[in-house]
Amino acid sequence: MLQKTKLGEYVKPLTNVYLLSSLIETLENRDIGLPGIGVFHGEPGVGKTHAAMFASAHQDILHIQLTNNYTSKFLFEKILNELGAREKGSTAYLEMRAQESLAQTGRTLVIDEADHALKPRMIDSIRFLHDRSDVPLILIGPNDFPAKLAKYTAIASRVMQRVTAHPASLEDAQSLTGYYGRGIKIAPDLLEHIVSVRRGKVREICTCIAHVRTMARTWNMQTITLKDWGKEPFPAGNEFLAVGGAL
């Protein structure tokens, strides 16, 4: 995968990479008897998953991304598959094997899109994974995830630390140009504008930087300033945003 094999060669850790890595280290080095669950939450697009993928590549963690279709059984199978054990059986059997395998490896488990797990049976399954393996467990979700998780008191009481993901800074964007803008120079005024207009959303900043790189090659330019860019639109998902345009 790109983020696991190439991106780290060009991009130094972003703010949210540092925040998540620090959370992982805190949980892994906690005192005996303390709960080992952490929550990492923030606005969509600010780079929470990017941080988890970076941690997966550079720290010995297990990163699982949920979808709305995941069941407890599928989660246990996914964990076992990621740990190299392709087992089949009842939900209870797979749950026991996932707990045992996590305990044996001692690897931190990071569950991304954890808001999809906010159903009584599944959230209890995740709590048991933590309790019976004693490995650190980090739940990644949107801004309102902590409030939603609080309704499930059995697992919420085990949260040792909660960390909020930050919108990307100008320094983060400068780092991202190392890969997505490689081969050209994006002037600080244009990069600052991209960060501002995309409200610090890493995913959209990367898309804009890559588009600037494409246009710079088209225009045969090595350095692009805000003035050079002029009225050229920026892509962001399905919308195109001109300089100075409203979001």
Tab-separated table of C-alpha atoms in Angstrom:
chain	number	residue	atom	x	y	z
A	1	MET	CA	0.000	0.000	0.000
A	2	LEU	CA	1.274	3.496	-0.847
A	3	GLN	CA	1.086	4.844	2.688
A	4	LYS	CA	2.961	1.828	4.018
A	5	THR	CA	5.746	1.647	1.449
A	6	LYS	CA	6.460	5.088	0.015
A	7	LEU	CA	4.776	7.936	1.853
A	8	GLY	CA	6.996	7.693	4.927
A	9	GLU	CA	10.057	8.217	2.753
A	10	TYR	CA	8.811	11.673	1.789
A	11	VAL	CA	6.536	12.834	4.609
A	12	LYS	CA	7.583	13.404	8.180
A	13	PRO	CA	4.944	12.517	10.783
A	14	LEU	CA	2.031	14.934	10.777
A	15	THR	CA	0.496	16.408	13.931
A	16	ASN	CA	-2.157	13.698	14.161
A	17	VAL	CA	0.401	10.971	13.525
A	18	TYR	CA	2.319	12.279	16.523
A	19	LEU	CA	-0.832	12.522	18.660
A	20	LEU	CA	-1.939	8.967	17.883
A	21	SER	CA	1.565	7.570	18.322
A	22	SER	CA	1.810	9.280	21.708
A	23	LEU	CA	-1.553	7.793	22.720
A	24	ILE	CA	-0.351	4.325	21.719
A	25	GLU	CA	2.824	4.739	23.776
A	26	THR	CA	0.871	5.992	26.792
A	27	LEU	CA	-1.419	2.965	26.760
A	28	GLU	CA	1.406	0.518	26.127
A	29	ASN	CA	3.408	1.917	29.050
A	30	ARG	CA	0.518	2.247	31.510
A	31	ASP	CA	0.888	0.953	35.054
A	32	ILE	CA	-0.429	-2.487	35.945
A	33	GLY	CA	-4.105	-2.415	36.812
A	34	LEU	CA	-4.980	0.644	34.749
A	35	PRO	CA	-7.458	0.310	31.874
A	36	GLY	CA	-5.946	0.330	28.419
A	37	ILE	CA	-8.585	1.880	26.182
A	38	GLY	CA	-7.990	5.142	24.331
A	39	VAL	CA	-10.236	7.260	22.111
A	40	PHE	CA	-8.971	9.241	19.119
A	41	HIS	CA	-11.687	11.408	17.599
A	42	GLY	CA	-12.150	14.391	15.306
A	43	GLU	CA	-13.742	15.848	12.203
A	44	PRO	CA	-13.908	13.716	9.037
A	45	GLY	CA	-10.953	14.188	6.720
A	46	VAL	CA	-8.440	15.612	9.221
A	47	GLY	CA	-6.216	12.540	8.951
A	48	LYS	CA	-7.272	10.082	11.659
A	49	THR	CA	-7.067	7.075	9.351
A	50	HIS	CA	-3.838	8.382	7.829
A	51	ALA	CA	-2.393	8.486	11.343
A	52	ALA	CA	-3.542	4.926	12.011
A	53	MET	CA	-2.030	3.677	8.758
A	54	PHE	CA	1.235	5.448	9.525
A	55	ALA	CA	1.257	3.859	12.995
A	56	SER	CA	0.543	0.468	11.433
A	57	ALA	CA	3.576	0.877	9.193
A	58	HIS	CA	5.952	2.199	11.858
A	59	GLN	CA	4.656	0.737	15.130
A	60	ASP	CA	3.666	-2.834	15.871
A	61	ILE	CA	-0.086	-2.300	15.964
A	62	LEU	CA	-3.085	-4.069	14.490
A	63	HIS	CA	-5.292	-1.642	12.515
A	64	ILE	CA	-8.859	-2.732	11.706
A	65	GLN	CA	-11.309	-0.504	9.825
A	66	LEU	CA	-14.963	-1.237	10.498
A	67	THR	CA	-17.885	-0.749	8.156
A	68	ASN	CA	-21.576	-0.684	8.940
A	69	ASN	CA	-21.841	-4.320	7.804
A	70	TYR	CA	-19.341	-5.715	10.323
A	71	THR	CA	-20.623	-8.212	12.869
A	72	SER	CA	-18.776	-9.384	15.969
A	73	LYS	CA	-17.983	-12.663	14.232
A	74	PHE	CA	-16.554	-10.919	11.180
A	75	LEU	CA	-14.441	-8.698	13.445
A	76	PHE	CA	-12.977	-11.747	15.213
A	77	GLU	CA	-12.226	-13.394	11.855
A	78	LYS	CA	-10.573	-10.198	10.611
A	79	ILE	CA	-8.366	-9.953	13.701
A	80	LEU	CA	-7.347	-13.609	13.411
A	81	ASN	CA	-6.629	-13.232	9.681
A	82	GLU	CA	-4.462	-10.171	10.339
A	83	LEU	CA	-2.578	-12.206	12.934
A	84	GLY	CA	-2.041	-15.015	10.430
A	85	ALA	CA	-4.645	-17.433	11.791
A	86	ARG	CA	-7.353	-18.337	9.270
A	87	GLU	CA	-9.804	-20.062	11.580
A	88	LYS	CA	-13.466	-20.907	11.239
A	89	GLY	CA	-16.016	-21.802	13.867
A	90	SER	CA	-18.758	-20.426	16.041
A	91	THR	CA	-18.790	-16.810	17.173
A	92	ALA	CA	-17.918	-17.899	20.716
A	93	TYR	CA	-14.945	-19.952	19.496
A	94	LEU	CA	-13.601	-17.184	17.270
A	95	GLU	CA	-14.014	-14.680	20.090
A	96	MET	CA	-11.946	-16.873	22.410
A	97	ARG	CA	-9.253	-17.396	19.754
A	98	ALA	CA	-9.080	-13.654	18.974
A	99	GLN	CA	-8.640	-12.889	22.674
A	100	GLU	CA	-5.936	-15.540	23.031
A	101	SER	CA	-4.099	-14.467	19.880
A	102	LEU	CA	-4.068	-10.815	20.897
A	103	ALA	CA	-2.793	-11.746	24.361
A	104	GLN	CA	-0.004	-13.850	22.837
A	105	THR	CA	1.170	-11.122	20.462
A	106	GLY	CA	0.621	-8.233	22.866
A	107	ARG	CA	-0.073	-5.962	19.886
A	108	THR	CA	-2.096	-2.795	20.336
A	109	LEU	CA	-5.464	-3.045	18.582
A	110	VAL	CA	-6.683	0.081	16.768
A	111	ILE	CA	-10.305	-0.028	15.618
A	112	ASP	CA	-11.056	2.662	13.038
A	113	GLU	CA	-14.576	3.897	12.215
A	114	ALA	CA	-15.510	2.610	15.664
A	115	ASP	CA	-18.865	4.413	15.555
A	116	HIS	CA	-20.044	1.393	13.531
A	117	ALA	CA	-19.477	-0.714	16.668
A	118	LEU	CA	-21.895	1.268	18.815
A	119	LYS	CA	-24.428	-1.515	19.237
A	120	PRO	CA	-24.752	-3.416	22.521
A	121	ARG	CA	-23.524	-6.835	21.405
A	122	MET	CA	-20.599	-5.567	19.345
A	123	ILE	CA	-19.346	-2.989	21.843
A	124	ASP	CA	-19.417	-5.689	24.531
A	125	SER	CA	-17.385	-7.957	22.240
A	126	ILE	CA	-14.782	-5.219	21.859
A	127	ARG	CA	-14.707	-4.642	25.610
A	128	PHE	CA	-14.087	-8.358	26.185
A	129	LEU	CA	-11.244	-8.275	23.635
A	130	HIS	CA	-9.579	-5.629	25.775
A	131	ASP	CA	-10.317	-7.188	29.159
A	132	ARG	CA	-9.315	-10.760	28.315
A	133	SER	CA	-6.235	-9.996	26.216
A	134	ASP	CA	-5.035	-6.989	28.259
A	135	VAL	CA	-3.693	-5.342	25.104
A	136	PRO	CA	-4.117	-1.596	24.541
A	137	LEU	CA	-7.214	-0.792	22.502
A	138	ILE	CA	-7.779	2.474	20.632
A	139	LEU	CA	-11.153	3.432	19.191
A	140	ILE	CA	-11.137	5.983	16.359
A	141	GLY	CA	-14.315	7.882	15.568
A	142	PRO	CA	-15.875	11.221	14.622
A	143	ASN	CA	-16.145	14.291	16.831
A	144	ASP	CA	-19.246	13.116	18.652
A	145	PHE	CA	-17.908	9.609	19.249
A	146	PRO	CA	-16.975	10.144	22.941
A	147	ALA	CA	-20.499	11.346	23.735
A	148	LYS	CA	-22.030	8.341	21.984
A	149	LEU	CA	-19.593	5.951	23.643
A	150	ALA	CA	-20.509	7.368	27.076
A	151	LYS	CA	-23.897	5.655	26.788
A	152	TYR	CA	-22.089	2.310	27.070
A	153	THR	CA	-20.809	2.782	30.597
A	154	ALA	CA	-19.046	-0.577	30.903
A	155	ILE	CA	-16.555	0.304	28.172
A	156	ALA	CA	-16.582	4.088	28.690
A	157	SER	CA	-15.344	3.574	32.253
A	158	ARG	CA	-12.284	1.803	30.837
A	159	VAL	CA	-11.159	4.776	28.733
A	160	MET	CA	-7.813	5.919	30.102
A	161	GLN	CA	-7.206	8.801	27.694
A	162	ARG	CA	-9.112	10.704	25.026
A	163	VAL	CA	-7.288	12.646	22.299
A	164	THR	CA	-8.767	15.046	19.742
A	165	ALA	CA	-7.362	14.977	16.206
A	166	HIS	CA	-6.387	18.430	14.933
A	167	PRO	CA	-6.956	20.035	11.534
A	168	ALA	CA	-3.772	20.071	9.481
A	169	SER	CA	-1.424	22.994	10.057
A	170	LEU	CA	0.626	24.833	7.447
A	171	GLU	CA	3.626	22.834	8.638
A	172	ASP	CA	1.682	19.614	8.037
A	173	ALA	CA	0.797	20.788	4.530
A	174	GLN	CA	4.437	21.629	3.838
A	175	SER	CA	5.313	18.091	4.849
A	176	LEU	CA	2.645	16.646	2.538
A	177	THR	CA	4.126	18.518	-0.422
A	178	GLY	CA	7.184	16.296	0.014
A	179	TYR	CA	5.212	13.501	-1.612
A	180	TYR	CA	2.101	14.903	-3.292
A	181	GLY	CA	3.932	17.956	-4.651
A	182	ARG	CA	7.288	16.323	-5.329
A	183	GLY	CA	9.219	17.845	-8.195
A	184	ILE	CA	7.737	21.331	-7.824
A	185	LYS	CA	7.706	24.147	-5.262
A	186	ILE	CA	4.396	25.438	-3.925
A	187	ALA	CA	4.849	28.949	-2.540
A	188	PRO	CA	3.837	29.504	1.113
A	189	ASP	CA	0.995	31.878	0.160
A	190	LEU	CA	-0.650	29.304	-2.106
A	191	LEU	CA	-0.139	26.481	0.389
A	192	GLU	CA	-1.523	28.599	3.228
A	193	HIS	CA	-4.569	29.365	1.098
A	194	ILE	CA	-5.126	25.654	0.415
A	195	VAL	CA	-4.963	24.862	4.146
A	196	SER	CA	-7.402	27.665	4.928
A	197	VAL	CA	-9.919	26.968	2.188
A	198	ARG	CA	-9.915	23.216	2.897
A	199	ARG	CA	-10.196	23.897	6.660
A	200	GLY	CA	-7.238	21.712	7.574
A	201	LYS	CA	-8.682	18.506	6.091
A	202	VAL	CA	-5.702	16.346	5.193
A	203	ARG	CA	-7.489	14.316	2.536
A	204	GLU	CA	-8.597	17.399	0.615
A	205	ILE	CA	-5.265	19.186	1.093
A	206	CYS	CA	-3.501	16.189	-0.481
A	207	THR	CA	-5.899	16.310	-3.433
A	208	CYS	CA	-5.284	20.037	-3.919
A	209	ILE	CA	-1.500	19.674	-3.700
A	210	ALA	CA	-1.559	16.853	-6.250
A	211	HIS	CA	-3.681	19.017	-8.558
A	212	VAL	CA	-1.233	21.918	-8.243
A	213	ARG	CA	1.568	19.523	-9.182
A	214	THR	CA	-0.363	18.373	-12.264
A	215	MET	CA	-1.061	21.936	-13.364
A	216	ALA	CA	2.534	23.008	-12.748
A	217	ARG	CA	3.688	20.301	-15.144
A	218	THR	CA	1.048	21.358	-17.666
A	219	TRP	CA	2.211	24.970	-17.424
A	220	ASN	CA	5.893	23.917	-17.374
A	221	MET	CA	6.508	25.782	-14.097
A	222	GLN	CA	8.733	24.750	-11.203
A	223	THR	CA	7.339	27.209	-8.631
A	224	ILE	CA	3.670	28.126	-8.212
A	225	THR	CA	2.503	31.117	-6.180
A	226	LEU	CA	-1.034	32.204	-5.274
A	227	LYS	CA	-0.789	34.880	-7.960
A	228	ASP	CA	0.306	32.294	-10.539
A	229	TRP	CA	-2.642	30.090	-9.608
A	230	GLY	CA	-5.125	32.889	-10.179
A	231	LYS	CA	-8.665	31.649	-10.826
A	232	GLU	CA	-7.755	28.010	-11.426
A	233	PRO	CA	-10.224	25.837	-9.452
A	234	PHE	CA	-9.181	23.362	-6.765
A	235	PRO	CA	-10.709	19.888	-6.749
A	236	ALA	CA	-12.166	18.656	-3.474
A	237	GLY	CA	-14.256	15.536	-3.813
A	238	ASN	CA	-17.079	16.262	-6.229
A	239	GLU	CA	-16.778	20.021	-5.980
A	240	PHE	CA	-14.386	22.458	-7.606
A	241	LEU	CA	-13.438	25.447	-5.543
A	242	ALA	CA	-11.938	28.567	-7.098
A	243	VAL	CA	-9.496	30.745	-5.222
A	244	GLY	CA	-11.500	32.993	-2.976
A	245	GLY	CA	-14.629	30.882	-3.450
A	246	ALA	CA	-17.001	29.957	-0.645
A	247	LEU	CA	-17.164	26.487	0.851
